[in-house]
């Protein structure tokens, strides 16, 4: 790797060639122009569109973004006019000759080569193709580009028109319950399709901690989505057209066979099981790649070649908490990396690439799910010691109408450093996760969260904001003033301790663990003898609905000499982890 270097001008101005004209590539191009008025900047894009809003595609599919043009942020003509960029669509780069510093380009009808002084690789990612027999069936779609969404909308319109003749709602199967898969499910449901969602993992949105995912599953079910977890699609077979099949199905219908033997009928299928870095060109050019196949870059986005930079979904980044070198396919990092690459090319002091948190968010009908930093599975795999806290506060003051529960989970190192956080709820999730992402970036810990001064009036938050609450709870756990137990440890707690349920009698009657002692928390001080008798010298594992009343009860018990501990997140978290309770 080399240090930042300004390049020598070619014919009075350097030629910067950029491969890929969307998020990272176009950020690099625009920034390079702002820094260097005299450079020749050529953007080569294999597709028909540049600078399109790929993150907006699901919302055009649903119709929420009604006009297709709204997704086309720029055209080659508008980029030439505003930034004097030479943007060429339908130009696919097929090879990089590093020695001669030129790229080979194929268009529909000819090929040519173009020399460069600086080359930026922003080719993005390619969709992973799962091993499913019949994946090439025309009824199988992806959702990555403008032509993809055009094809899907056309098919949906056709199916909805046919609905009049056949009576039933068109049926869709979405394979993969990741961020884009969930957005596709929401879009298809909004359009009136009956949707099945197939996911190989045991919960939706695999990056989310397992105890939050059931909230999304419930939301999907409430909107009529048929969720199949822990299974994969094995084969897609054509049902044949209506005349041939004799069934009440529009032409192009397929049958999916799942790994558990079940079959699903569908009029369209969307496959979204993740992406891998588009690094073939880089590999063929002999650039250094990491073990994940992503292009290796330094803090300036320089590749192993002094004249080539790389950005976006195709490159490796350092994961902030574990230090792992992995690709993180998100728009924010791609855009910032594009800007940084241009700074480096133009000899400007760069802001070295910060380790990436993977902060991400998705809407699933009425719910929002968001994550930042490392989740529990990642921390466990990396062997990083941590304490997990769960809270379920209101998104704003409870006494102000419309308060919604924000389900938050956060992991802290033994020294209090915040390692990761996730949230699910109907309101206020985004600002908490953004605040927590900022806190992780700043190296903050439980004490800092407790002291954060956040904007408050009743319609917006609470005097003790949920972010402060995470800090308070983590302080209590880490300093030993509130020993806790986790829902995952239920079996052990049942076998070796007294479970004390301190919810009210009506709450207890609605559902409780077998053989536990119920003492509503307001009665606890007067009924300590009962607890002593039931505990028979064992520790007491306390719980309530969310962890607040049981915290108060735990403090009472500790003060009276009991070996007591509080269930993190209470019954709400327990039910999420053990849905059959
Ligand atoms: C449907 C969808 C929704 C998304 N939603 C979100 C979201 O809500 N939030 C978020 O953070 N991220 C989201 N993402 C991810 C985000 O869009 C990507 O992380 C980001 O676009 C990556 O930028 P990039 O420049 O690396 O690649 P891209 O933006 O994908 O651009 C790469 C371009 O390079 C072109 N190209 C590749 N090879 C060649 C070649 N050899 N010659 C010429 N051109 C080539 C490709 O055609 C492509 O247009 C979404 C992605 C999709 C598909």
Coordinates of C-alpha atoms and ligand atoms in Angstrom, one line a residue:
X1 CA 0.0 0.0 0.0
X2 CA 1.2 3.5 -0.6
X3 CA 0.6 6.8 1.1
X4 CA -1.7 9.5 -0.4
X5 CA -0.3 10.9 -3.5
X6 CA -1.3 13.6 -6.0
X7 CA -1.0 12.4 -9.6
X8 CA 0.8 14.1 -12.4
X9 CA -1.5 15.8 -14.9
X10 CA -2.0 14.2 -18.3
X11 CA -2.4 16.8 -21.1
X12 CA -2.8 19.5 -18.5
X13 CA -5.3 17.6 -16.4
X14 CA -5.2 14.1 -14.9
X15 CA -7.7 11.4 -16.1
X16 CA -9.6 9.8 -13.3
X17 CA -11.5 6.7 -14.4
X18 CA -14.3 5.3 -12.2
X19 CA -15.8 1.9 -12.6
X20 CA -19.4 1.8 -11.3
X21 CA -21.7 4.8 -11.4
X22 CA -23.9 4.5 -8.4
X23 CA -23.3 5.1 -4.7
X24 CA -19.5 4.9 -4.1
X25 CA -18.5 5.6 -7.7
X26 CA -20.6 8.7 -8.1
X27 CA -19.6 10.1 -4.7
X28 CA -16.0 9.8 -5.8
X29 CA -16.7 11.4 -9.2
X30 CA -18.6 14.4 -7.7
X31 CA -16.1 15.0 -5.0
X32 CA -13.1 14.7 -7.4
X33 CA -14.7 17.4 -9.6
X34 CA -15.3 19.7 -6.6
X35 CA -11.6 19.3 -5.8
X36 CA -10.2 19.4 -9.3
X37 CA -11.9 21.5 -11.9
X38 CA -9.4 20.5 -14.6
X39 CA -9.3 16.7 -14.3
X40 CA -11.0 14.6 -16.9
X41 CA -13.4 12.4 -15.0
X42 CA -14.8 9.4 -16.8
X43 CA -17.5 7.2 -15.1
X44 CA -18.0 3.8 -16.7
X45 CA -21.3 2.0 -15.8
X46 CA -22.3 -1.3 -17.3
X47 CA -26.0 -0.7 -16.7
X48 CA -28.4 1.7 -18.3
X49 CA -28.7 4.0 -15.3
X50 CA -26.3 5.9 -13.0
X51 CA -26.7 7.5 -9.7
X52 CA -30.0 5.8 -9.0
X53 CA -31.5 5.3 -5.6
X54 CA -31.1 1.6 -5.1
X55 CA -32.3 1.9 -1.5
X56 CA -35.6 3.4 -2.8
X57 CA -36.3 0.4 -5.1
X58 CA -38.6 -1.5 -2.6
X59 CA -40.6 1.7 -2.0
X60 CA -41.2 2.1 -5.7
X61 CA -42.2 -1.6 -5.8
X62 CA -44.8 -0.9 -3.2
X63 CA -46.0 2.3 -4.9
X64 CA -45.1 4.5 -1.9
X65 CA -42.6 6.2 -4.2
X66 CA -45.0 6.5 -7.1
X67 CA -42.9 8.0 -9.8
X68 CA -40.0 5.9 -11.2
X69 CA -38.2 9.2 -12.1
X70 CA -37.9 9.9 -8.4
X71 CA -35.3 7.1 -8.2
X72 CA -33.2 8.5 -11.0
X73 CA -31.2 11.1 -9.1
X74 CA -29.1 12.1 -12.2
X75 CA -28.6 11.2 -15.8
X76 CA -25.3 11.4 -17.8
X77 CA -26.6 14.6 -19.3
X78 CA -27.4 16.2 -15.9
X79 CA -24.0 15.1 -14.6
X80 CA -22.2 16.6 -17.6
X81 CA -24.1 19.8 -17.2
X82 CA -23.6 20.2 -13.4
X83 CA -20.2 18.6 -12.8
X84 CA -18.7 18.3 -16.2
X85 CA -18.4 14.5 -15.8
X86 CA -18.1 12.1 -18.7
X87 CA -20.6 9.5 -17.7
X88 CA -20.9 6.5 -20.0
X89 CA -23.7 4.0 -19.4
X90 CA -23.7 0.6 -21.2
X91 CA -19.9 0.5 -20.8
X92 CA -18.6 -2.6 -19.0
X93 CA -15.0 -2.8 -18.0
X94 CA -13.7 -6.2 -18.8
X95 CA -10.0 -5.9 -17.8
X96 CA -7.5 -3.7 -16.0
X97 CA -4.0 -3.5 -17.4
X98 CA -2.1 -2.2 -14.3
X99 CA 1.2 -2.0 -16.1
X100 CA -0.1 0.1 -19.0
X101 CA -2.5 1.9 -16.7
X102 CA -5.6 1.4 -18.9
X103 CA -8.9 -0.4 -18.7
X104 CA -10.6 -2.5 -21.5
X105 CA -14.2 -1.6 -22.1
X106 CA -17.0 -3.5 -23.9
X107 CA -20.1 -1.8 -25.1
X108 CA -23.0 -3.3 -27.0
X109 CA -21.3 -3.0 -30.3
X110 CA -17.6 -2.4 -29.8
X111 CA -14.7 -2.6 -27.5
X112 CA -11.9 -0.1 -26.7
X113 CA -9.4 0.7 -24.0
X114 CA -9.0 3.9 -22.0
X115 CA -5.8 5.0 -20.1
X116 CA -6.0 6.4 -16.6
X117 CA -3.9 8.3 -14.2
X118 CA -6.1 7.2 -11.3
X119 CA -8.6 4.4 -11.3
X120 CA -11.4 4.0 -8.8
X121 CA -13.1 0.6 -8.5
X122 CA -16.7 0.9 -7.3
X123 CA -18.4 -2.1 -8.8
X124 CA -20.5 -2.9 -5.8
X125 CA -21.7 -6.5 -5.1
X126 CA -23.3 -9.3 -6.9
X127 CA -26.3 -11.2 -5.6
X128 CA -25.5 -14.6 -4.1
X129 CA -27.3 -17.3 -6.1
X130 CA -28.4 -20.0 -3.7
X131 CA -28.2 -23.6 -4.9
X132 CA -31.9 -24.0 -5.9
X133 CA -32.9 -26.2 -8.8
X134 CA -34.9 -24.1 -11.4
X135 CA -33.5 -20.7 -10.2
X136 CA -33.4 -19.5 -13.8
X137 CA -37.1 -19.8 -14.2
X138 CA -38.5 -16.5 -15.6
X139 CA -40.8 -16.2 -12.6
X140 CA -37.8 -15.7 -10.3
X141 CA -36.7 -12.2 -9.7
X142 CA -34.1 -10.2 -7.8
X143 CA -34.4 -6.7 -6.5
X144 CA -31.2 -4.8 -7.1
X145 CA -31.6 -2.5 -10.1
X146 CA -34.1 -0.3 -12.0
X147 CA -34.7 -3.0 -14.6
X148 CA -35.4 -5.5 -11.7
X149 CA -38.1 -3.2 -10.2
X150 CA -39.5 -2.5 -13.7
X151 CA -39.9 -6.3 -14.3
X152 CA -41.4 -6.9 -10.9
X153 CA -43.9 -4.0 -11.3
X154 CA -44.9 -5.3 -14.7
X155 CA -45.5 -8.8 -13.4
X156 CA -47.5 -7.6 -10.4
X157 CA -49.7 -5.4 -12.7
X158 CA -50.3 -8.4 -14.9
X159 CA -51.1 -10.6 -11.9
X160 CA -53.4 -8.0 -10.4
X161 CA -55.2 -7.6 -13.7
X162 CA -55.6 -11.4 -13.9
X163 CA -57.0 -11.4 -10.4
X164 CA -60.3 -10.3 -11.7
X165 CA -60.5 -13.5 -13.8
X166 CA -59.2 -15.9 -11.2
X167 CA -60.6 -14.4 -8.0
X168 CA -57.6 -15.1 -5.7
X169 CA -54.9 -12.8 -4.6
X170 CA -51.6 -13.3 -6.5
X171 CA -49.1 -15.4 -4.5
X172 CA -45.5 -14.5 -4.0
X173 CA -42.6 -16.2 -2.3
X174 CA -39.7 -14.1 -1.0
X175 CA -36.5 -16.2 -0.3
X176 CA -34.3 -14.5 2.4
X177 CA -35.6 -12.5 5.4
X178 CA -32.7 -10.0 5.5
X179 CA -33.1 -6.2 5.2
X180 CA -34.1 -6.2 1.5
X181 CA -36.1 -9.4 1.7
X182 CA -38.2 -7.8 4.4
X183 CA -38.7 -4.6 2.4
X184 CA -39.8 -6.7 -0.5
X185 CA -42.3 -8.6 1.6
X186 CA -43.8 -5.3 2.9
X187 CA -44.0 -4.0 -0.7
X188 CA -45.6 -7.1 -2.1
X189 CA -48.1 -7.3 0.7
X190 CA -49.0 -3.6 0.2
X191 CA -49.7 -4.3 -3.4
X192 CA -52.2 -7.0 -2.4
X193 CA -50.2 -10.1 -2.9
X194 CA -50.3 -13.1 -0.5
X195 CA -46.7 -13.5 0.6
X196 CA -44.7 -16.5 1.9
X197 CA -41.3 -15.7 3.4
X198 CA -38.7 -18.4 3.5
X199 CA -35.6 -18.0 5.7
X200 CA -32.9 -20.6 6.4
X201 CA -31.9 -19.1 9.8
X202 CA -34.1 -19.7 12.8
X203 CA -35.3 -16.1 12.9
X204 CA -36.0 -13.2 10.6
X205 CA -33.4 -10.6 10.0
X206 CA -30.5 -12.8 11.1
X207 CA -28.3 -9.8 12.2
X208 CA -30.8 -9.0 14.9
X209 CA -30.5 -10.6 18.3
X210 CA -32.8 -13.6 18.6
X211 CA -34.9 -12.1 21.4
X212 CA -36.0 -9.2 19.2
X213 CA -36.8 -11.1 16.0
X214 CA -40.1 -12.6 17.3
X215 CA -41.5 -9.0 17.4
X216 CA -40.9 -8.8 13.6
X217 CA -42.3 -12.3 13.1
X218 CA -45.5 -11.3 14.9
X219 CA -45.8 -8.2 12.8
X220 CA -45.4 -10.2 9.6
X221 CA -48.1 -12.6 10.8
X222 CA -50.4 -9.8 11.7
X223 CA -50.1 -8.6 8.0
X224 CA -50.9 -12.1 6.7
X225 CA -47.4 -13.1 5.8
X226 CA -46.7 -16.8 6.0
X227 CA -43.3 -17.2 7.6
X228 CA -41.3 -20.4 7.1
X229 CA -38.2 -20.3 9.3
X230 CA -35.3 -22.8 9.4
X231 CA -36.0 -24.1 5.9
X232 CA -34.4 -23.5 2.5
X233 CA -36.0 -23.6 -1.0
X234 CA -34.7 -26.6 -2.8
X235 CA -36.4 -26.5 -6.2
X236 CA -38.6 -24.2 -8.3
X237 CA -40.7 -26.0 -11.0
X238 CA -43.0 -24.6 -13.6
X239 CA -46.7 -25.2 -13.1
X240 CA -47.2 -24.4 -16.8
X241 CA -49.7 -21.9 -18.1
X242 CA -53.3 -21.8 -17.2
X243 CA -54.5 -23.8 -20.1
X244 CA -51.9 -26.6 -19.6
X245 CA -52.2 -26.9 -15.9
X246 CA -56.0 -26.7 -15.8
X247 CA -55.5 -25.0 -12.4
X248 CA -56.8 -21.6 -11.3
X249 CA -53.4 -20.0 -11.8
X250 CA -52.2 -17.3 -14.0
X251 CA -49.5 -18.1 -16.6
X252 CA -46.0 -18.3 -15.2
X253 CA -46.9 -19.9 -11.9
X254 CA -44.3 -22.0 -10.1
X255 CA -44.2 -24.5 -7.3
X256 CA -41.4 -24.2 -4.7
X257 CA -40.3 -27.2 -2.8
X258 CA -38.8 -26.5 0.6
X259 CA -36.2 -28.5 2.5
X260 CA -38.9 -29.8 4.9
X261 CA -40.9 -31.2 2.0
X262 CA -43.5 -28.5 2.0
X263 CA -44.5 -27.0 -1.3
X264 CA -45.6 -23.4 -2.0
X265 CA -47.4 -22.2 -5.1
X266 CA -46.3 -18.8 -6.3
X267 CA -46.9 -16.4 -9.2
X268 CA -43.6 -14.7 -8.6
X269 CA -40.5 -15.3 -6.5
X270 CA -38.0 -12.8 -5.3
X271 CA -34.6 -14.2 -4.2
X272 CA -32.6 -12.0 -1.8
X273 CA -30.1 -14.1 0.2
X274 CA -27.3 -11.7 0.4
X275 CA -24.5 -10.4 -1.7
X276 CA -20.8 -10.9 -2.2
X277 CA -18.1 -8.4 -3.3
X278 CA -17.9 -7.8 -7.1
X279 CA -14.1 -8.3 -7.1
X280 CA -13.5 -10.4 -10.2
X281 CA -11.9 -7.6 -12.1
X282 CA -9.7 -6.7 -9.2
X283 CA -8.7 -10.3 -8.7
X284 CA -7.9 -10.8 -12.4
X285 CA -5.8 -7.7 -12.3
X286 CA -3.8 -9.1 -9.4
X287 CA -4.9 -6.7 -6.7
X288 CA -4.8 -7.9 -3.1
X289 CA -8.0 -9.4 -1.8
X290 CA -8.9 -10.4 1.7
X291 CA -10.1 -13.9 2.6
X292 CA -13.8 -12.9 2.1
X293 CA -13.0 -12.1 -1.5
X294 CA -13.3 -8.3 -0.9
X295 CA -10.7 -5.9 -2.2
X296 CA -8.1 -5.0 0.4
X297 CA -7.8 -1.2 0.9
X298 CA -5.9 1.0 3.3
X299 CA -7.4 3.9 5.4
X300 CA -7.3 6.1 2.2
X301 CA -9.1 3.5 0.1
X302 CA -5.9 2.7 -1.8
X303 CA -5.6 -0.8 -3.1
X304 CA -2.3 -2.7 -3.4
X305 CA -1.7 -0.7 -6.6
X306 CA -0.5 3.0 -6.1
X307 CA -2.8 4.1 -9.0
X308 CA -6.0 2.3 -8.0
X309 CA -8.5 3.0 -5.2
X310 CA -11.5 0.9 -4.3
X311 CA -14.8 1.7 -2.5
X312 CA -18.2 0.4 -1.5
X313 CA -19.6 -3.1 -1.3
X314 CA -16.6 -4.5 -3.1
X315 CA -14.0 -3.6 -0.4
X316 CA -13.0 -4.9 3.0
X317 CA -13.6 -2.7 6.1
X318 CA -12.6 -3.2 9.7
X319 CA -15.5 -4.1 11.9
X320 CA -15.4 -1.7 14.8
X321 CA -15.9 -4.0 17.7
X322 CA -14.2 -7.3 16.6
X323 CA -11.6 -5.8 14.3
X324 CA -12.5 -8.4 11.7
X325 CA -11.8 -7.5 8.1
X326 CA -15.1 -8.0 6.2
X327 CA -17.2 -6.3 3.5
X328 CA -20.2 -4.3 4.9
X329 CA -22.6 -3.7 2.0
X330 CA -24.3 -0.4 3.2
X331 CA -24.9 2.9 1.4
X332 CA -23.4 5.1 4.1
X333 CA -19.9 3.6 4.1
X334 CA -19.9 3.4 0.3
X335 CA -20.7 7.1 0.0
X336 CA -18.1 8.1 2.5
X337 CA -15.5 5.9 1.0
X338 CA -16.1 7.5 -2.4
X339 CA -15.5 10.9 -1.0
X340 CA -12.3 9.7 0.8
X341 CA -10.9 8.1 -2.4
X342 CA -11.4 11.4 -4.3
X343 CA -9.7 13.3 -1.5
X344 CA -6.8 10.9 -1.7
X345 CA -6.5 11.0 -5.5
X346 CA -6.6 14.8 -5.4
X347 CA -3.8 15.0 -2.7
X348 CA -6.0 16.3 -0.1
X349 CA -5.7 15.3 3.6
X350 CA -8.1 12.5 4.1
X351 CA -10.1 11.6 7.1
X352 CA -8.8 8.1 7.6
X353 CA -11.6 5.5 7.3
X354 CA -13.1 4.7 10.7
X355 CA -13.9 1.2 11.6
X356 CA -17.4 0.3 10.5
X357 CA -20.2 -0.3 12.9
X358 CA -22.7 -1.7 10.4
X359 CA -25.5 0.6 11.6
X360 CA -28.6 -0.4 9.8
X361 CA -32.4 0.0 9.9
X362 CA -35.5 -1.4 8.3
X363 CA -39.2 -0.8 8.4
X364 CA -41.4 -3.9 8.7
X365 CA -45.0 -2.6 8.3
X366 CA -45.6 -0.7 11.6
X367 CA -42.3 -1.7 13.2
X368 CA -38.8 -0.4 12.9
X369 CA -35.8 -2.6 13.6
X370 CA -32.3 -1.2 13.9
X371 CA -28.9 -2.3 14.9
X372 CA -25.4 -0.9 15.5
X373 CA -22.1 -2.4 16.6
X374 CA -21.7 -6.0 17.4
X375 CA -24.7 -8.3 18.1
X376 CA -24.6 -11.0 20.8
X377 CA -23.8 -13.8 18.3
X378 CA -20.8 -11.9 16.9
X379 CA -19.5 -11.1 20.4
X380 CA -19.8 -14.7 21.4
X381 CA -18.1 -15.9 18.3
X382 CA -15.2 -13.4 18.8
X383 CA -14.9 -14.5 22.5
X384 CA -15.5 -10.9 23.7
X385 CA -16.7 -10.8 27.3
X386 CA -19.9 -8.7 27.7
X387 CA -23.0 -8.1 29.7
X388 CA -26.3 -7.8 27.9
X389 CA -29.1 -5.6 29.2
X390 CA -32.7 -5.5 27.9
X391 CA -35.1 -2.7 28.5
X392 CA -38.7 -1.9 27.3
X393 CA -39.3 1.8 28.0
X394 CA -41.8 4.1 26.3
X395 CA -40.6 6.1 23.3
X396 CA -41.8 9.2 25.1
X397 CA -43.3 10.1 28.5
X398 CA -45.8 7.5 29.4
X399 CA -48.4 10.1 30.5
X400 CA -48.3 11.7 27.1
X401 CA -50.8 10.1 24.7
X402 CA -49.4 7.7 22.1
X403 CA -46.4 6.3 24.0
X404 CA -45.0 3.2 22.3
X405 CA -42.7 0.6 23.7
X406 CA -39.1 0.7 22.5
X407 CA -37.5 -2.7 22.9
X408 CA -33.8 -2.1 23.4
X409 CA -30.9 -4.6 23.8
X410 CA -27.3 -3.4 24.4
X411 CA -24.1 -5.2 25.2
X412 CA -21.4 -3.7 27.4
X413 CA -17.8 -4.8 28.0
X414 CA -16.9 -5.5 31.7
X415 CA -15.3 -2.0 31.8
X416 CA -18.6 -0.5 30.7
X417 CA -17.7 0.2 27.1
X418 CA -20.7 0.0 24.8
X419 CA -20.2 -2.7 22.2
X420 CA -23.5 -2.9 20.4
X421 CA -27.2 -2.1 20.5
X422 CA -30.4 -3.0 18.8
X423 CA -33.9 -1.8 18.9
X424 CA -37.4 -2.7 17.7
X425 CA -40.5 -0.6 18.1
X426 CA -43.3 1.4 16.5
X427 CA -41.7 4.8 17.2
X428 CA -38.4 6.4 18.4
X429 CA -36.1 3.5 17.5
X430 CA -34.2 5.3 14.9
X431 CA -33.0 8.2 17.1
X432 CA -32.0 5.8 19.9
X433 CA -29.9 3.6 17.6
X434 CA -28.3 6.7 16.0
X435 CA -27.5 8.1 19.4
X436 CA -26.0 4.7 20.5
X437 CA -24.1 4.4 17.2
X438 CA -22.6 7.8 17.9
X439 CA -21.8 6.7 21.4
X440 CA -20.0 3.6 20.2
X441 CA -18.0 5.7 17.7
X442 CA -17.0 8.0 20.6
X443 CA -15.9 5.0 22.7
X444 CA -18.6 5.8 25.3
X445 CA -19.6 3.4 28.1
X446 CA -22.4 3.0 30.6
X447 CA -21.4 6.0 32.6
X448 CA -21.4 8.2 29.5
X449 CA -24.9 7.0 28.4
X450 CA -26.2 7.7 31.9
X451 CA -24.9 11.3 31.6
X452 CA -26.0 12.0 28.0
X453 CA -28.1 15.1 27.9
X454 CA -30.8 14.5 25.3
X455 CA -33.6 16.7 24.1
X456 CA -36.7 16.2 26.1
X457 CA -40.3 17.4 26.2
X458 CA -43.2 14.9 26.7
X459 CA -44.1 14.4 23.0
X460 CA -40.5 13.5 22.2
X461 CA -38.9 11.5 25.0
X462 CA -38.5 11.2 28.8
X463 CA -36.5 13.1 31.3
X464 CA -34.7 9.7 31.7
X465 CA -34.4 8.9 28.0
X466 CA -34.3 5.2 27.0
X467 CA -30.6 5.8 26.2
X468 CA -30.0 7.1 29.7
X469 CA -31.9 4.1 31.0
X470 CA -29.6 1.7 29.2
X471 CA -26.7 3.4 31.0
X472 CA -28.4 3.3 34.4
X473 CA -29.2 -0.4 34.1
X474 CA -25.7 -1.3 32.8
X475 CA -24.1 0.7 35.7
X476 CA -26.2 -1.4 38.1
X477 CA -25.3 -4.6 36.5
X478 CA -21.6 -3.8 36.2
X479 CA -21.1 -2.5 39.7
X480 CA -23.0 -5.5 41.1
X481 CA -25.9 -3.6 42.6
X482 CA -28.3 -5.4 40.3
X483 CA -27.2 -9.0 39.7
X484 CA -29.1 -10.3 36.7
X485 CA -30.1 -13.5 34.9
X486 CA -30.9 -14.0 31.3
X487 CA -33.9 -15.6 29.6
X488 CA -31.5 -18.0 27.9
X489 CA -30.6 -19.4 31.4
X490 CA -34.2 -20.3 32.2
X491 CA -33.7 -24.0 32.5
X492 CA -30.8 -23.6 34.9
X493 CA -32.8 -21.0 36.9
X494 CA -35.8 -23.3 37.2
X495 CA -33.6 -26.2 38.3
X496 CA -31.4 -24.5 40.9
X497 CA -33.2 -21.4 42.2
X498 CA -36.5 -20.1 43.3
X499 CA -38.3 -18.2 40.6
X500 CA -40.1 -15.3 42.1
X501 CA -42.7 -13.6 39.9
X502 CA -43.5 -10.1 41.3
X503 CA -46.1 -9.1 38.8
X504 CA -49.7 -8.4 39.8
X505 CA -52.2 -11.3 40.3
X506 CA -54.1 -10.5 37.0
X507 CA -50.8 -10.4 35.1
X508 CA -49.8 -13.7 36.7
X509 CA -53.1 -15.2 35.8
X510 CA -52.6 -14.5 32.1
X511 CA -49.5 -16.7 32.0
X512 CA -46.6 -17.7 34.2
X513 CA -43.8 -20.2 34.6
X514 CA -44.8 -23.5 36.3
X515 CA -44.3 -23.9 40.0
X516 CA -43.1 -20.4 40.7
X517 CA -44.0 -18.1 43.7
X518 CA -46.1 -15.1 42.9
X519 CA -45.7 -12.2 45.3
X520 CA -46.7 -8.8 43.8
X521 CA -43.8 -6.4 44.4
X522 CA -45.9 -4.1 46.6
X523 CA -46.5 -7.0 49.0
X524 CA -43.0 -8.2 49.1
X525 CA -41.7 -6.5 52.2
X526 CA -44.7 -8.0 54.2
X527 CA -44.2 -11.5 52.7
X528 CA -40.5 -12.1 53.0
X529 CA -41.1 -15.1 55.2
X530 CA -42.9 -16.9 52.3
X531 CA -39.9 -16.2 50.1
X532 CA -37.5 -17.6 52.7
X533 CA -39.6 -20.7 53.1
X534 CA -40.0 -21.3 49.3
X535 CA -36.3 -20.6 48.6
X536 CA -35.1 -23.2 51.0
X537 CA -31.6 -21.6 51.0
X538 CA -31.5 -21.4 47.2
X539 CA -30.9 -18.1 45.2
X540 CA -34.0 -16.2 44.1
X541 CA -34.4 -15.4 40.4
X542 CA -36.9 -12.5 40.3
X543 CA -38.9 -11.4 37.3
X544 CA -41.7 -9.0 36.4
X545 CA -43.1 -7.9 33.0
X546 CA -40.2 -5.8 31.8
X547 CA -37.5 -5.8 34.6
X548 CA -38.4 -2.6 36.5
X549 CA -40.5 -3.9 39.4
X550 CA -38.3 -6.9 39.7
X551 CA -35.3 -4.6 40.0
X552 CA -37.0 -2.9 43.0
X553 CA -37.8 -6.4 44.4
X554 CA -34.3 -7.6 43.9
X555 CA -32.9 -4.6 45.8
X556 CA -35.3 -5.4 48.7
X557 CA -34.2 -9.0 48.7
X558 CA -30.5 -8.2 48.6
X559 CA -30.9 -5.8 51.5
X560 CA -32.6 -8.6 53.5
X561 CA -29.7 -10.9 52.8
X562 CA -31.1 -13.0 50.0
X563 CA -29.0 -14.1 47.1
X564 CA -31.2 -12.4 44.5
X565 CA -31.0 -11.6 40.8
X566 CA -33.2 -9.9 38.3
X567 CA -34.3 -11.2 34.9
X568 CA -33.0 -8.9 32.2
X569 CA -35.9 -7.7 30.1
X570 CA -38.5 -9.5 32.2
X571 CA -41.4 -11.6 30.9
X572 CA -41.4 -9.7 27.6
X573 CA -37.9 -11.0 26.8
X574 CA -38.6 -14.4 28.4
X575 CA -41.6 -14.9 26.1
X576 CA -39.6 -13.8 23.0
X577 CA -36.8 -16.3 23.8
X578 CA -39.3 -19.1 24.8
X579 CA -42.4 -18.5 22.7
X580 CA -44.0 -21.7 23.9
X581 CA -44.2 -20.6 27.5
Ligands
LIG1 C1 -32.9 -2.9 -3.1 C2 -31.8 -2.4 -2.2 C3 -32.0 -1.6 -1.1 C4 -31.0 -1.1 -0.3 N1 -31.3 -0.4 0.8 C5 -30.3 0.1 1.6 C6 -30.6 0.9 2.7 O1 -31.8 1.1 3.0 N2 -29.6 1.3 3.5 C7 -28.3 1.1 3.1 O2 -27.4 1.5 3.9 N3 -28.0 0.3 2.1 C8 -29.0 -0.2 1.3 N4 -28.7 -0.9 0.2 C9 -27.2 -1.2 -0.1 C10 -26.6 0.0 -0.8 O3 -27.4 0.3 -1.9 C11 -25.2 -0.4 -1.3 O4 -24.4 -0.7 -0.2 C12 -24.5 0.7 -2.1 O5 -25.2 1.0 -3.2 C13 -23.1 0.2 -2.5 O6 -22.5 1.1 -3.3 P1 -21.4 0.7 -4.4 O7 -21.0 2.0 -5.1 O8 -20.4 -0.1 -3.8 O9 -22.2 -0.2 -5.4 P2 -23.5 0.1 -6.2 O10 -24.2 1.3 -5.7 O11 -24.2 -1.2 -6.3 O12 -22.9 0.4 -7.7 C14 -22.1 -0.4 -8.4 C15 -22.3 -0.2 -9.8 O13 -21.1 -0.7 -10.5 C16 -21.6 -1.2 -11.8 N5 -20.5 -2.2 -12.2 C17 -20.1 -3.3 -11.7 N6 -19.2 -3.9 -12.4 C18 -18.9 -3.1 -13.4 C19 -18.0 -3.2 -14.6 N7 -17.2 -4.2 -14.7 N8 -18.1 -2.2 -15.5 C20 -18.9 -1.1 -15.3 N9 -19.8 -1.0 -14.3 C21 -19.8 -2.0 -13.4 C22 -22.9 -1.9 -11.4 O14 -23.7 -2.1 -12.6 C23 -23.5 -1.0 -10.4 O15 -24.4 -0.1 -11.0 C24 -29.7 -1.4 -0.7 C25 -29.4 -2.1 -1.8 C26 -30.4 -2.6 -2.6 C27 -30.1 -3.4 -3.9

